[in-house]
C-alpha positions as a Python dict, from the first residue, in 0.01 Angstrom:
ca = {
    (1, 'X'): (0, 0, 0),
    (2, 'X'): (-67, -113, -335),
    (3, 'X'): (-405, -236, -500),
    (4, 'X'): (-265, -523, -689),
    (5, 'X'): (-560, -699, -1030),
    (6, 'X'): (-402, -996, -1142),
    (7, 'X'): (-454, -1059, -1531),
    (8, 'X'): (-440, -1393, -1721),
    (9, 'X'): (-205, -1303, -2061),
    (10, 'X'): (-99, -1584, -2246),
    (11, 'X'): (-85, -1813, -2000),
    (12, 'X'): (98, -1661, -1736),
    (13, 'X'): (-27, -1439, -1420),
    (14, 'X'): (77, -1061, -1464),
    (15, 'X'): (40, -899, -1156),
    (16, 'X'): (-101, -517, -1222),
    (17, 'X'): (-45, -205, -913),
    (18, 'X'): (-265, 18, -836),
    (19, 'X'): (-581, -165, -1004),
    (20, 'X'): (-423, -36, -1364),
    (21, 'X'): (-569, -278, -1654),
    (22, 'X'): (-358, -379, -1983),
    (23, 'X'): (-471, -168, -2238),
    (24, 'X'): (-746, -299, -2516),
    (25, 'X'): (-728, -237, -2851),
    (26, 'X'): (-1040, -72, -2975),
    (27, 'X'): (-1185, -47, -3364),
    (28, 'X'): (-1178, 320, -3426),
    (29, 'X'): (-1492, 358, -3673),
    (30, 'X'): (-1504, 709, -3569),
    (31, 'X'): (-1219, 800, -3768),
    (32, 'X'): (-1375, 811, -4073),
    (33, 'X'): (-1635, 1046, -3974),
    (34, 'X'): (-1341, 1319, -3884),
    (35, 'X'): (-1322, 1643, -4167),
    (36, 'X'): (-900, 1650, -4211),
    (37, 'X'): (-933, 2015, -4240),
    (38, 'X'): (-1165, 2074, -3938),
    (39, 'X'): (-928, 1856, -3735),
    (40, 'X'): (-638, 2009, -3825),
    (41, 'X'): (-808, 2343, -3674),
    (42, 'X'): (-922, 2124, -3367),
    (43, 'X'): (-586, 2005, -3315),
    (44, 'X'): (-425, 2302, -3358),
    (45, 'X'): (-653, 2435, -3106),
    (46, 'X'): (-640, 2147, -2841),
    (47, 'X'): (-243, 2195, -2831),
    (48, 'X'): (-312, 2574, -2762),
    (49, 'X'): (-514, 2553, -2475),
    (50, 'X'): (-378, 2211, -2342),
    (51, 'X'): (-41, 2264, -2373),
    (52, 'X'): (26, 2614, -2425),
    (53, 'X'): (-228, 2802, -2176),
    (54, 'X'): (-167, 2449, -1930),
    (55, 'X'): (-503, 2392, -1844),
    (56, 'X'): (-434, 2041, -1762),
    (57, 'X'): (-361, 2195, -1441),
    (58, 'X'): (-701, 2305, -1336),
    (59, 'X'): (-830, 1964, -1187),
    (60, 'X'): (-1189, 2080, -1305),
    (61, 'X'): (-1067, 2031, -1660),
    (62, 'X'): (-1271, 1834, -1840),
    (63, 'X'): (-1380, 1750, -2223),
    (64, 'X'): (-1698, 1948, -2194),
    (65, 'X'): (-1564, 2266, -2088),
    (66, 'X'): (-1314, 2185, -2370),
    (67, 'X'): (-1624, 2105, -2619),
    (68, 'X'): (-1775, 2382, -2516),
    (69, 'X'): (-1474, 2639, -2543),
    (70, 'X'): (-1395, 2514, -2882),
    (71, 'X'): (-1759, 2579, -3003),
    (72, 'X'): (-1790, 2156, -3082),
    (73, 'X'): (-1920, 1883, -2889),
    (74, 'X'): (-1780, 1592, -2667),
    (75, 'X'): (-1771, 1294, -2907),
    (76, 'X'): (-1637, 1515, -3257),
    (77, 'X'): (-1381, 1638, -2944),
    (78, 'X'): (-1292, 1273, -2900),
    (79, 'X'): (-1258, 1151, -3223),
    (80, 'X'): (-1013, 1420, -3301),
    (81, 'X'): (-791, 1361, -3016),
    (82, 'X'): (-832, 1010, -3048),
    (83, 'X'): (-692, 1034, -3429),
    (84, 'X'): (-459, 1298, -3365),
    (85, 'X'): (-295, 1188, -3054),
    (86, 'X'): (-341, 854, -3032),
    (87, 'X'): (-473, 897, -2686),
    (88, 'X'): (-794, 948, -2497),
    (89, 'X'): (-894, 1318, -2359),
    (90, 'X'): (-813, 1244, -1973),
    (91, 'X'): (-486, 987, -2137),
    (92, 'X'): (-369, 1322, -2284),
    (93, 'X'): (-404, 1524, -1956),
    (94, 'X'): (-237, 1312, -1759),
    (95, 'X'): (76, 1283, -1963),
    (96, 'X'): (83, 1641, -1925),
    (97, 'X'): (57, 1658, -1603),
    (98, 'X'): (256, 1365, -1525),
    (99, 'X'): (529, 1511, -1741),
    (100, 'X'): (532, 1849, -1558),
    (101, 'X'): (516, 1654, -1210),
    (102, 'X'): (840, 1507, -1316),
    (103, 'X'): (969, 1800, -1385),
    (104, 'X'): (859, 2012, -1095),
    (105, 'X'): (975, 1705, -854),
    (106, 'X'): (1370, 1773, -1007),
    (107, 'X'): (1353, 2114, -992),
    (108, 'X'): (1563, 2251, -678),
    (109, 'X'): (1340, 2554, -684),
    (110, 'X'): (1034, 2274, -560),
    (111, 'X'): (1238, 2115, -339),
    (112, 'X'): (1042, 2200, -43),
    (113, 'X'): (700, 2123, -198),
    (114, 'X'): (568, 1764, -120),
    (115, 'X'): (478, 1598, -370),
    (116, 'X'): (115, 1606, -291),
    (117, 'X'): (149, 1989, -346),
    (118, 'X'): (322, 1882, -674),
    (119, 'X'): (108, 1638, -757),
    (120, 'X'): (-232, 1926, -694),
    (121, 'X'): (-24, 2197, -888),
    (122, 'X'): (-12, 1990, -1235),
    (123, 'X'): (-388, 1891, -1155),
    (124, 'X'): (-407, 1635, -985),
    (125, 'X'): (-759, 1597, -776),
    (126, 'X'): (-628, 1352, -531),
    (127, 'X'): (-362, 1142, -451),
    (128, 'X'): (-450, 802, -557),
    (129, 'X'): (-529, 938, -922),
    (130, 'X'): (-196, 1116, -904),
    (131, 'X'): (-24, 800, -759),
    (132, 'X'): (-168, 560, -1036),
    (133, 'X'): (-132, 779, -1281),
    (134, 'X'): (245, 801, -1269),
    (135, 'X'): (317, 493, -1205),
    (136, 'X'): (147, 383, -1503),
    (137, 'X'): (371, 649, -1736),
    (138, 'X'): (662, 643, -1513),
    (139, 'X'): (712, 287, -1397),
    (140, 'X'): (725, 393, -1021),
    (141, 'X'): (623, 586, -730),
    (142, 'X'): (639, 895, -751),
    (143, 'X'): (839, 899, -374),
    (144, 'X'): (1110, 658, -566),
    (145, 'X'): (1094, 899, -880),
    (146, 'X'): (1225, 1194, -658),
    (147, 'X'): (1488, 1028, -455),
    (148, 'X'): (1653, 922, -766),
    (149, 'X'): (1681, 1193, -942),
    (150, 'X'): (1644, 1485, -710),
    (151, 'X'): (2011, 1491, -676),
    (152, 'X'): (2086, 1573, -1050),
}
């Protein structure tokens, strides 16, 4: 069952699953507010604990407990991730997890796991985030994902 938002773009009806939007361009003002060598640190940082210690998993995650950990607060947190990744704080999460998912759901060894236990071990809260959020990155269900390439 898929939530389907239609969107008027030049013209022509574009039809949109699981009630994802087309993506806005915003001015970034902020950027010029950012210390290069402070977010270089930041950056650094972020990576570390994102990436490295994967605590995109914990479904708890979020930019205040990041802020917080990294001794700065939510919106300097932003701005730096904004500038540095080109993506929002819960954008850059979920291409984590979404890019572990994808890798879990190939891997014989997780063959056996649903992918609802996949989807909660990369940090996933629910299933319609999880759902939504890979199809927006992947292009498809997650279901179609696995039968494709499970075999390889």
């Amino acid at each position: 069952m898929k939530n389907v938002e239609t969107s008027q773009m030049e013209g022509h009806e574009k039809k949109m699953p699981y009630n994802l939007r087309e993506k806005k361009q915003k001015n970034a003002a902020y950027r010029g507010l950012i210390r290069p060598e402070l977010a270089d640190e930041l950056y650094e940082k972020i990576l570390s604990i994102i990436l490295l210690q994967k605590r995109y998993r914990d479904p708890d995650f979020t930019a205040v407990k990041l802020a917080e950990e990294l001794n700065t607060n939510t919106r300097y947190l932003s701005a730096v991730i904004n500038s540095r990744f080109g993506i929002n704080f819960s954008s850059l999460l979920n291409e984590n997890r979404i890019r572990d998912a994808k890798h879990l759901m190939t891997d014989k060894r997780y063959a056996d796991n649903t992918i609802e236990e996949i989807s909660a071990m990369v940090g996933f809260a629910n299933r319609q985030s999880f759902y939504a959020a890979f199809y927006k990155y992947v292009g498809e269900t997650p279901h179609s994902f696995r039968k494709k390439n499970m075999h390889k």
